[in-house]
Structure formats: C-alpha cells, structure tokens
Coordinates of C-alpha atoms in Angstrom, one line a residue:
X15 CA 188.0 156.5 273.9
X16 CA 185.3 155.0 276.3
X17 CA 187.4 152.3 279.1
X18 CA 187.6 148.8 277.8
X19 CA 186.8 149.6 274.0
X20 CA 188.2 150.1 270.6
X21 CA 185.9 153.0 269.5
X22 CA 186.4 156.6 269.7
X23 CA 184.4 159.3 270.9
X24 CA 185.0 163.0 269.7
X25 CA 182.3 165.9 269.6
X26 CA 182.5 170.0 269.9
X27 CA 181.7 172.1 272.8
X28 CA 181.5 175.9 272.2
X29 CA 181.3 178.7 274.6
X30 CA 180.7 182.4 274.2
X31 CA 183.0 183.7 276.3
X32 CA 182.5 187.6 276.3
X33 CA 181.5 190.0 278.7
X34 CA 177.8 189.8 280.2
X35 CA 176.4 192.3 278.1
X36 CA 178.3 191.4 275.0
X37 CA 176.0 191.0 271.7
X38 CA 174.7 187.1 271.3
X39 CA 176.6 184.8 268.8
X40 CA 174.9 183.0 266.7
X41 CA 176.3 179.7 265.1
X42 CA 175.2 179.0 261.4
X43 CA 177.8 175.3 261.3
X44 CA 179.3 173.7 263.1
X45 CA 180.3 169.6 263.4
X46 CA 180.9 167.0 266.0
X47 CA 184.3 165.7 264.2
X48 CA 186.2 165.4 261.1
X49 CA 187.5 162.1 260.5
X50 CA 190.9 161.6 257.8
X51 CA 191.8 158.6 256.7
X52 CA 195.1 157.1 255.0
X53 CA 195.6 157.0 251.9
X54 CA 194.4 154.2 249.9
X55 CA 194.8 153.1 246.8
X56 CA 190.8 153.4 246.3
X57 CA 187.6 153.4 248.5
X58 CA 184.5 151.9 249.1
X59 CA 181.5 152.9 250.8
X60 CA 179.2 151.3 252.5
X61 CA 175.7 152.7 253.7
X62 CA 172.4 152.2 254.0
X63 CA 169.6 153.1 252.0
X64 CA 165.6 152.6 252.1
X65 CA 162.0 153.3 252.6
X66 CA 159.2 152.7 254.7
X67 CA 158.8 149.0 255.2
X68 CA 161.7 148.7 252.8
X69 CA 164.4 150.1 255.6
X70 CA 168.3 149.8 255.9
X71 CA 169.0 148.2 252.4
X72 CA 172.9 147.6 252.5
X73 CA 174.2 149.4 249.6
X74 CA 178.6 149.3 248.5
X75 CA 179.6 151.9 246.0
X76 CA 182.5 153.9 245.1
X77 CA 182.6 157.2 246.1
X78 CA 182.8 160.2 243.4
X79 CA 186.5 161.9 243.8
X80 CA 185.1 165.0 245.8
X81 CA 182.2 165.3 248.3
X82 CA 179.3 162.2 248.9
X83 CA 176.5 163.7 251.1
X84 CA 174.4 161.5 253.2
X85 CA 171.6 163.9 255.3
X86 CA 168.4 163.3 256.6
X87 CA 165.7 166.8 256.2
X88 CA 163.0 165.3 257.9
X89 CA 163.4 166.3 261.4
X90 CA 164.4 162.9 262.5
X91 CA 166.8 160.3 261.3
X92 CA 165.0 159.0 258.3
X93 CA 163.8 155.6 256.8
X94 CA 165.9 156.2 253.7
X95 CA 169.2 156.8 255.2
X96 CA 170.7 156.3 258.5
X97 CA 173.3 157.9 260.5
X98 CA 176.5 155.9 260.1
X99 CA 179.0 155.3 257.2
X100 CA 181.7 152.6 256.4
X101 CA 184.9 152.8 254.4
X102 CA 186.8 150.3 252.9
X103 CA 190.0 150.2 250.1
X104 CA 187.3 148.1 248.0
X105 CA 188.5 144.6 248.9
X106 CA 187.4 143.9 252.6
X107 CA 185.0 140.9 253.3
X108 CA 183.0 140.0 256.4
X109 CA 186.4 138.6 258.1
X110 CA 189.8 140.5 255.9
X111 CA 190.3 143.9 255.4
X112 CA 190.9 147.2 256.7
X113 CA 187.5 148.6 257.5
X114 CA 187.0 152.3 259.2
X115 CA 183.5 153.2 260.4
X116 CA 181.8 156.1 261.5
X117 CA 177.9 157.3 263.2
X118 CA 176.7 160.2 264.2
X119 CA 174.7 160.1 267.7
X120 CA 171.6 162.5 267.1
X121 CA 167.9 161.9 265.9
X122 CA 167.1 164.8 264.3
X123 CA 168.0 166.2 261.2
X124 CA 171.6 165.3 260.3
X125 CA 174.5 165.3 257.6
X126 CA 177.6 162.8 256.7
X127 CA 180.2 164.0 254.4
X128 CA 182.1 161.5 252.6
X129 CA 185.5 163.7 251.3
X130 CA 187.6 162.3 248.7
X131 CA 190.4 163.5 247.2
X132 CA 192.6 163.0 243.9
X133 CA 195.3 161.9 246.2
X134 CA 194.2 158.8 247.4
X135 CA 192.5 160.1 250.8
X136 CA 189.3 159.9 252.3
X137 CA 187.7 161.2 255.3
X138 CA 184.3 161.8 256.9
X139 CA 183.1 165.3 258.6
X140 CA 179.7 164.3 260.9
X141 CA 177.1 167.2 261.9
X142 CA 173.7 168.0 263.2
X143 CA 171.3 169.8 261.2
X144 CA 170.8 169.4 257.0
X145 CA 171.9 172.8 256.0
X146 CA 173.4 174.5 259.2
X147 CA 172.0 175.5 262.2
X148 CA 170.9 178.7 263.5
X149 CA 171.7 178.4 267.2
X150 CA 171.8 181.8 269.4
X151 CA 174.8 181.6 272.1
X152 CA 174.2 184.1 274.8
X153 CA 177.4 185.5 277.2
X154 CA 178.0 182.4 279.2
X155 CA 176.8 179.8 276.8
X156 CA 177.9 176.7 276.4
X157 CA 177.0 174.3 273.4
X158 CA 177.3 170.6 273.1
X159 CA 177.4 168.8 269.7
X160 CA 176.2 165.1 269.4
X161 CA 179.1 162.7 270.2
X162 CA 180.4 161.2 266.9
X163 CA 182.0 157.7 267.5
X164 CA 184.8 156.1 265.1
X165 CA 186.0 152.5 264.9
X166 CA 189.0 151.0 262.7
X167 CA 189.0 147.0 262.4
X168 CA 191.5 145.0 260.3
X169 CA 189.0 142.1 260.5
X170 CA 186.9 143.4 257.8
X171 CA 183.3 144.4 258.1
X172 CA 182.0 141.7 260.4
X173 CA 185.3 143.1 263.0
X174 CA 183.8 146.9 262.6
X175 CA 180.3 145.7 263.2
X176 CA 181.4 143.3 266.4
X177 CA 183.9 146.7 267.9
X178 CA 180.5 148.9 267.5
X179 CA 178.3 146.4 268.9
X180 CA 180.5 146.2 272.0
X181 CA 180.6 149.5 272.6
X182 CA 176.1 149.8 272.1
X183 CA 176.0 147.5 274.8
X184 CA 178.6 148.4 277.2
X185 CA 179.0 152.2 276.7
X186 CA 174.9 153.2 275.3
X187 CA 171.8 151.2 276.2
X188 CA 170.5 151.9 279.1
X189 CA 170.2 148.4 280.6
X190 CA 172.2 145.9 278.2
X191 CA 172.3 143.2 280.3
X192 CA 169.0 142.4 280.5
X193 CA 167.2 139.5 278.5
X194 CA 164.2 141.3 276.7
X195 CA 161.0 139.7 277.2
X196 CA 158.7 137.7 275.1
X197 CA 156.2 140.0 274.0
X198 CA 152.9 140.1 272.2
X199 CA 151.3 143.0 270.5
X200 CA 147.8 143.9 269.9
X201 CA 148.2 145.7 266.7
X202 CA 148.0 142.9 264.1
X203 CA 144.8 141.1 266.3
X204 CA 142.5 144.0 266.6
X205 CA 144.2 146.7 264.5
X206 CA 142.2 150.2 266.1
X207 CA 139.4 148.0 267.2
X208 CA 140.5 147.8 270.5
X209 CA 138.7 147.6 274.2
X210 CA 138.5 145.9 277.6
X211 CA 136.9 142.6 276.3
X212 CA 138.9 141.8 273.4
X213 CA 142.2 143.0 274.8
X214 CA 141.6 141.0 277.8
X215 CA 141.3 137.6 275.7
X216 CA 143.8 138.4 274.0
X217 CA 146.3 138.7 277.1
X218 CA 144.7 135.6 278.7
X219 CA 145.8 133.9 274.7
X220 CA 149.5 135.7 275.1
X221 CA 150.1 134.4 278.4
X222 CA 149.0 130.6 277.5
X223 CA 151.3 130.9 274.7
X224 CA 154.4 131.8 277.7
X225 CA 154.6 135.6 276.9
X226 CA 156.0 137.7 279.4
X227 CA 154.8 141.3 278.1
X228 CA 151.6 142.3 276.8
X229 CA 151.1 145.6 274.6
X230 CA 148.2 147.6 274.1
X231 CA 148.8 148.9 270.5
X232 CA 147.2 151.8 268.6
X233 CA 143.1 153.1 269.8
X234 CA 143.1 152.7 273.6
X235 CA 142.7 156.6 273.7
X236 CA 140.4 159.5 273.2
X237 CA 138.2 159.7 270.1
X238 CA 140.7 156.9 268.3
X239 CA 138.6 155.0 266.2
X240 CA 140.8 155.1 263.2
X241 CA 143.5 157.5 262.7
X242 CA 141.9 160.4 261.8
X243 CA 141.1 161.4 265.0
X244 CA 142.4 161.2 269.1
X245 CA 145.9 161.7 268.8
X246 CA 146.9 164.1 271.7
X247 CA 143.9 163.3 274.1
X248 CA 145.7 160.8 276.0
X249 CA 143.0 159.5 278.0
X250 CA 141.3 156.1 277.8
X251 CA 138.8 155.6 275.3
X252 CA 135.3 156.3 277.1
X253 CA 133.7 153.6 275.1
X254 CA 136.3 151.4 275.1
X255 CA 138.0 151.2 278.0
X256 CA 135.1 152.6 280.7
X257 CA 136.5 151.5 283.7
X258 CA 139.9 153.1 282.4
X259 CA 143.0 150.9 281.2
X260 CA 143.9 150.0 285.1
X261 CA 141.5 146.6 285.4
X262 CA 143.4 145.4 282.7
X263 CA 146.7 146.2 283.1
X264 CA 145.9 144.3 286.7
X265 CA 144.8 140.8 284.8
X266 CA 147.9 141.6 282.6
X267 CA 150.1 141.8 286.1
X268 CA 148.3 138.7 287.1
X269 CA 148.8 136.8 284.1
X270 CA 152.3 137.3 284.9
X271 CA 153.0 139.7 282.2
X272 CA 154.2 142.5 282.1
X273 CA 151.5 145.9 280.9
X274 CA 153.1 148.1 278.0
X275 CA 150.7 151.1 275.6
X276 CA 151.4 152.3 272.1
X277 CA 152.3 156.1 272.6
X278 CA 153.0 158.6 270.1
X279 CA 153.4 161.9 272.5
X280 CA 155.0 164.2 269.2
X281 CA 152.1 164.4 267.0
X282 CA 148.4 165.5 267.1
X283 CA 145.1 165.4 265.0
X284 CA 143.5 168.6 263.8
X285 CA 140.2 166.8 265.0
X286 CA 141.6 166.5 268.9
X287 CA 140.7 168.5 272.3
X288 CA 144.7 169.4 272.1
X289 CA 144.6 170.8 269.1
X290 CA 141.5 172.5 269.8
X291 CA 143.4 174.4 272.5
X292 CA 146.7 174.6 271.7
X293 CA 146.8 175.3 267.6
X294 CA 150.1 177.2 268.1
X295 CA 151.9 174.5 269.5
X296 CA 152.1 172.5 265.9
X297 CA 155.2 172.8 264.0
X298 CA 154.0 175.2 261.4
X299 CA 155.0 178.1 259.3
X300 CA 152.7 181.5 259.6
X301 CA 152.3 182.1 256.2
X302 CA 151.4 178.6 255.0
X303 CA 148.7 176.0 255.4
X304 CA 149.7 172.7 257.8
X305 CA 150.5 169.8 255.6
X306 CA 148.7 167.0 257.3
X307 CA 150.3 163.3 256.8
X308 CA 148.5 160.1 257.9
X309 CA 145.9 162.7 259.0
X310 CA 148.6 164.2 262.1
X311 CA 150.6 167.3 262.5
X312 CA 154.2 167.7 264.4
X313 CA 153.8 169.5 268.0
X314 CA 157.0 171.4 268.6
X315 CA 159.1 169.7 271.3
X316 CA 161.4 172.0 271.2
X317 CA 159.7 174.1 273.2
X318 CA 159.4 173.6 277.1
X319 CA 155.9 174.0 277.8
X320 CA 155.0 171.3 275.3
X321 CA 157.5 169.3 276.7
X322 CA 156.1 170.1 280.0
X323 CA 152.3 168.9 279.1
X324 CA 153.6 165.7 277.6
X325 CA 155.2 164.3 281.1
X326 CA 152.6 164.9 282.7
X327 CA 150.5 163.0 281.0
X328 CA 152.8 160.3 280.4
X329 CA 153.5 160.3 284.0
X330 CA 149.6 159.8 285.0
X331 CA 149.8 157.1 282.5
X332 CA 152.5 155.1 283.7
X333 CA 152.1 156.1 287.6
X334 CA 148.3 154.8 287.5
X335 CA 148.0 151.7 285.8
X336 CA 151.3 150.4 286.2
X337 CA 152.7 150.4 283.1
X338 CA 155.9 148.4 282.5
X339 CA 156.4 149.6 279.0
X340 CA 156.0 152.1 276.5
X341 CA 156.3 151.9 272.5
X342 CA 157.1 155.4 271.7
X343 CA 155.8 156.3 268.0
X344 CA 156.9 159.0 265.3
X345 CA 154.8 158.5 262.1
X346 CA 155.4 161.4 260.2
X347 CA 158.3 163.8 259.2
X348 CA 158.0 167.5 259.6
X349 CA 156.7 169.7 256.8
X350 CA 156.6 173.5 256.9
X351 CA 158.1 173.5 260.4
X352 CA 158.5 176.9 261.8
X353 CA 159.6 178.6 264.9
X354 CA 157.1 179.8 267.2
X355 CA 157.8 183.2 268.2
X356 CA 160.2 183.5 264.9
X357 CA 162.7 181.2 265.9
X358 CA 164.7 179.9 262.7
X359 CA 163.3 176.5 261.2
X360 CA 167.1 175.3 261.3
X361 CA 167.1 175.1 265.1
X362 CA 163.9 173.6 265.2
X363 CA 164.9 171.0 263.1
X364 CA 167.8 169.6 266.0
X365 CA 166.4 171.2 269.3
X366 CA 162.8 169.1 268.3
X367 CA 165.3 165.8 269.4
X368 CA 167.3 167.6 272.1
X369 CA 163.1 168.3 273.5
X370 CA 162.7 164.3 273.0
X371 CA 165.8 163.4 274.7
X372 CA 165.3 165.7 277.8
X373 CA 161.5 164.0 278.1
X374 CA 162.7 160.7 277.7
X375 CA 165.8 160.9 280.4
X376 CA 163.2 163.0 283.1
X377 CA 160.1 160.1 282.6
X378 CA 162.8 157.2 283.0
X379 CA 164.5 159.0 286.1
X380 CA 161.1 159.4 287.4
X381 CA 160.3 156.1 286.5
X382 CA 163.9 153.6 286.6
X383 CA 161.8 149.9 285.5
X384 CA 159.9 151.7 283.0
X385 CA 161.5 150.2 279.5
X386 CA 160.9 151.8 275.9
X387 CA 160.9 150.6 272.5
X388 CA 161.7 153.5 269.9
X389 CA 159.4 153.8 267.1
X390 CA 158.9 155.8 264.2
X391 CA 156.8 154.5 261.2
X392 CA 159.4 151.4 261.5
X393 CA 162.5 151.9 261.5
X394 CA 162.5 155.6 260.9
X395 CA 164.3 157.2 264.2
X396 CA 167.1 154.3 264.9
X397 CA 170.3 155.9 266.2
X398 CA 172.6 156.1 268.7
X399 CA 170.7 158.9 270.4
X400 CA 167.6 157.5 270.7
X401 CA 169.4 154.1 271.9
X402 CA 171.1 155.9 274.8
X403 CA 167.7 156.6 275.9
X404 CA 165.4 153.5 275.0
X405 CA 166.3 149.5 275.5
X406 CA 164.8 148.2 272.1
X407 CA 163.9 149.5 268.5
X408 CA 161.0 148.4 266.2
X409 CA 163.3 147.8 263.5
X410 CA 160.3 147.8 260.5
X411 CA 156.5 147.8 260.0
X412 CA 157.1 145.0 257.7
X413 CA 156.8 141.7 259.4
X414 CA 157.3 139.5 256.5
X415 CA 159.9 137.2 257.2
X416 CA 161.7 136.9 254.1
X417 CA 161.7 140.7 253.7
X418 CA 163.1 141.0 257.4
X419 CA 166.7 139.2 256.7
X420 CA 167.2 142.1 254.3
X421 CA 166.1 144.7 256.9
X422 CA 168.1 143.4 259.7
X423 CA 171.2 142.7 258.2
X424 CA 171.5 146.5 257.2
X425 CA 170.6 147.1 260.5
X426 CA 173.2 144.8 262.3
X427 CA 176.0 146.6 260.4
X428 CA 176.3 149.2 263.7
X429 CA 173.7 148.0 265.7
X430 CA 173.6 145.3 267.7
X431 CA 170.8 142.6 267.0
X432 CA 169.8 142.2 270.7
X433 CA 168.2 145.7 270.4
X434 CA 166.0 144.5 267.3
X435 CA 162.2 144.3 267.9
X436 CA 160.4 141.6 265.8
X437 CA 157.2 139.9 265.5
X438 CA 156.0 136.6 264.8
X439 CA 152.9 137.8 262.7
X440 CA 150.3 135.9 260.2
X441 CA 150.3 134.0 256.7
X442 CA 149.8 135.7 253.8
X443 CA 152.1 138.2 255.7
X444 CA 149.2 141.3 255.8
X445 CA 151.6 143.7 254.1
X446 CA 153.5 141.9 251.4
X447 CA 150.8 139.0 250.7
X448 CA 153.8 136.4 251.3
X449 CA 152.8 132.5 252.6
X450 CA 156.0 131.8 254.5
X451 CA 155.6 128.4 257.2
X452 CA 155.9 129.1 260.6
X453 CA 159.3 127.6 261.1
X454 CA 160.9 130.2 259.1
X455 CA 158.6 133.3 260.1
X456 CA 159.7 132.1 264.1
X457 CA 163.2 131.5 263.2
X458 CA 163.7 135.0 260.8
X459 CA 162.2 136.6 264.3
X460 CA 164.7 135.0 266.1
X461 CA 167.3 136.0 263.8
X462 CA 166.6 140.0 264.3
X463 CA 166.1 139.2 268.7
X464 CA 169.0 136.9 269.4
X465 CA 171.4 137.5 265.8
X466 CA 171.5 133.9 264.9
X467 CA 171.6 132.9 261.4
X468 CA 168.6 132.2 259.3
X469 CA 168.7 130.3 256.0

C-alpha cells in the first residue's frame, strides 16, 4: 500500500533462476493479482463501455454466475472498454455502500476477469495481454507485470472514485500539483491547412483571449496536406513553415504562451520517406497484406532501433524550437501485427507499450518542463500507465458539450477530472451538428478541467 493512501498495489515479478546455460523459459500467462472478495448476497458491476467519440459510457449490470471478461485486442487500451472494474452488492449509491474497485496499469492489450461463483463470491484476476503472452525468460531474467491497484470504500461509488483519485495525484502523475494551463488548439481553426501566417494570427487571437499555451495541431510536417500522406517525416512542412517552426514558436514565447505540436511518433504513411526506407519496421505479418486505417500503418515500438529513431527526432524537435508541450497521438489499432524476425504477435501486443513507456520516461528525463497530453483517437489509450508518464489526457474527439457530461462522468469513475483535456469549440458543434450557447459549452469544459458540476 503506497504511504498516506487507502489503495493497494500488488503485481508479479518472475525470475528464471537456473544455471547460465540452462534452456530459456518461456511464459504463455501470467497476471499482476487476483483479487477475492466477501461473500455477498449478490453483485453488481460497474464498467465502462464505448466508441470513438462515444467513449467511457457508464454501464451497471449483474454479472453471469461464472466468468465476465473485459479485454482490449487492439494493442492499446481501447475506446470501447477501459482498464478498471467496480463491484458492488447491487445497492450502493454515490455516498452508501460497500464498493470494491479494481484497474489494471498498462496500455497495451489487456484482460479483467470478473469471477463469480454459486456461493455468493466474487473476485477479479487483472493481466496483460488478450490471450496470453509469449514472453522468452533467459537464465538471469527478471520480469515485471503491470502494478494492479485495489481500493475498498464503504462510502459508495463517489468514496471509491475520491480514494483512487487521491492516489492518481499523489502516487501517479508526474507533476499533480501544477495548475494546467489555458490552452488553445489549432485543430478546429485551420484543420490540415496549417502554416506560418495563419498559425501566427491565430496565436496573436489565443493570447488576446488570456491563453497561456498555444498548440500547433495536425499538418505542420512533411508532405501533410491531408492525412494520406507525411506521417513519419517529422520535419517542418517546406511550404508551410519555410523558415522552420522556430520564428513561431518565438512570437508564441513572446505572446507569453507557452509552444506545444501535435505528434503521433507510432504510426506512418505508406506514401512517406520513412516508410520508403524502413518498410520492415511496420507492424505487419509476412504472409499478409498491411491493413491500412485512416490511410496509416503501426511502426513496431517494441523494437529498440525504432524506438531509437523516434527520440531523436522528437528530441531535435523539442531541443530547437523550444517546445513546451507535446500532444502525443495513436489513431489506429493494430491489425495483422507480427514479429519482426519471428517474434510471437502476443509479445508484440504488450512490449509495443513497454517501447512507449521507455520513450516517453528517456524524452521527459532529457527534457524535465516538457509536459504531454496522451492521445489516441480520443480517449482510446487512458490508463494508469500512460498517466504515470504524461500530465493530461484528451479525454474525446467529441467536443460537443452535451455529449461530454456523458463522457466525463465515465471517465471520472477512477480518474481524476483535473487530468481531463477539454475544448471550448464552435456552434453547430462540427461533429454532432448540436447548437449549444456558450455558457453551457464553457461551463461543460469546465466541468471535465476543474470537476465542477454542470446542469
């Protein structure tokens, strides 16, 4: 149990402990924890469910007398599900109740098993991987499962949810004292039309309007006219942004913003100088063709030299023009992901995150004020894994304000709301079509940023 908190950690470490030249052992499943519960009368579960733009829909149901399988096989933690459960004896409220609670911190692929039994128990059993894994131990080894974290609360659901927002802020984020800044992105301005005039106008609009933080969003780079086309060439646009992204990242500074880009360092156009050179480094199986989604494929992260190539361009990046922030994207889940070299698909599937989380903690050592917003398609990589290693989370693509309570109060059920990312965007809301006044798109906003109620 972490100092100063009602939440318990537990996870598995396993070692091969043979002789030096002893055969290699080779784990097909393993989990972080098994949780048991009393017995009960009956039980509730709570969880989340969703979609793109439609994520973290609270759902309560009764478990089936056996097993209840939440997974994600996407290769991250998913838009439809997310990596935490909730049990009650089927009468708790917000306030009364007995209310246990469990997550799993990883954002790869991942399963929750919800056990109950014709005796009146319950319990949970929290792993990595969908179906197994298939993770080679050599003599010497030692392997670290993702911490798993359990909470008990007699103060019903709203006592659960206030225990595990304590302990994201004292015992994960990064920096969770710090009072995020006002920030205006690009995106829903100028879309991929992006470059040093319009961008600049924009900033000199943002800070009038007492931003602190202005983002370059998607199309600042390579060949990115639309997105088709650039991902991987991390470069400035030549057209675009001739003098390079540093003139305006120094108005930004001297606005009295600060900079932050839109990154997405995991995936890659077929029609890119990357993939041009490096084919093989694309999640792929030999024997089939590359599924391509939103026109991008998956570069392998779990392997080192990709990893390698990634921070150092990310490093140029921030080191010279002074960027402040980075939105890290995912847009797409993996499809006929392979090994390179034969390595199984089922280790890709959780060393792909492990690659993410070893890029992330060596660009924020290198950098210490860089801060970064986790992204993926919305709200499709939220975690406690991806929290320990970022200070925000783009909670959905969908900006409409009515649509947002929904969202974040599915969201606030583990996570805290001071790590929720949301925008103040336009009427007819340019997804949904909505008119909503501006009071209630600001104060929805507001209710994801600083949890206050909205009505």
């Amino acid at each position: 149990m972490p100092p100063g908190g009602d939440v318990i950690e537990r996870w598995t470490e396993l070692t091969h402990t043979a002789e030096p030249d002893a055969e290699p052992l080779h784990l097909t499943r393993y989990s972080s924890a098994h949780w048991p519960l009393p017995q009960r009368p009956g039980w509730r579960l709570s969880c989340v469910h969703g979609g793109w733009s439609a994520e973290n829909r609270l759902e309560r149901t009764t478990p089936a007398v056996g097993e209840t399988t939440l997974t994600s096989r996407r290769g991250h933690t998913g838009h439809h599900a997310s990596p935490w459960v909730v049990l009650d004896a089927g009468h708790a409220d917000e306030e009364h109740g007995e209310v246990w609670a469990t997550a799993l911190a990883t954002s790869g692929s991942w399963r929750l098993t919800v056990q109950r039994t014709a005796a009146r128990r319950a319990g949970v059993v929290a792993s990595e991987g969908h179906e197994g894994v298939e993770i080679p131990l050599t003599p010497g080894q030692r392997y670290v499962s993702p911490v798993s974290v359990a909470v008990y609360a007699a103060g019903g659901f709203g006592g659960v949810s206030r225990a595990l927002h304590t302990y994201v802020r004292r015992h994960v984020l990064p920096h969770p004292d710090e009072l995020r800044p006002v920030l205006y992105n690009s995106w829903e301005a100028t879309s991929f039309e992006v470059d040093e005039d319009n961008q600049l106008a924009l900033a000199r609009r943002a800070a009038s309007l007492g931003a602190e933080m202005f983002v370059v969003d998607d199309g600042w780079f390579g060949a990115r006219d639309d997105d088709r086309a650039g991902l991987g060439d991390w470069t400035p646009h030549r057209r675009r942004f001739p003098r390079g992204l540093r003139p305006l990242a120094d108005e930004v500074h001297r606005l009295g913003m600060s900079f932050g880009v839109w990154v997405e360092p995991e995936m890659v156009n077929a029609d890119s100088d990357l993939f041009r050179a490096h084919p093989d480094w694309v999640l792929h199986l030999p024997d089939r063709d590359a599924t391509e989604l939103r026109n991008q494929l998956v570069l392998d992260f779990s392997r080192p030299e990709v990893t390698d190539w990634a921070y150092g361009w990310l490093h140029a990046l921030v080191a010279d023009n002074g960027v402040d922030f980075l939105k890290w994207d995912f847009n797409r889940s993996f499809t006929e992901a392979g090994g390179h070299g034969g390595r199984p698909a089922r280790q890709v599937y959780i060393e792909h995150a492990r690659g993410v989380y070893r890029l992330l903690d060596r660009l924020r050592a290198a950098f210490p004020a860089l801060r970064v917003e986790a992204c993926a398609g919305g709200g499709g990589r939220t975690d406690l894994g991806m929290l320990r290693r970022t200070d925000q989370v783009w909670t959905s693509d969908n900006t409409d304000a009515v649509d947002r309570l929904t969202i974040q109060h599915g969201f606030s059920q583990v996570y805290p709301a001071g790590v929720m990312s949301a925008w103040v965007t336009d009427s007819p809301n340019p997804l949904t079509g909505r008119s909503v006044p501006l009071a209630f798109r600001f104060h929805s906003a507001m209710a994801g940023v600083l949890g206050i109620g909205a009505t």
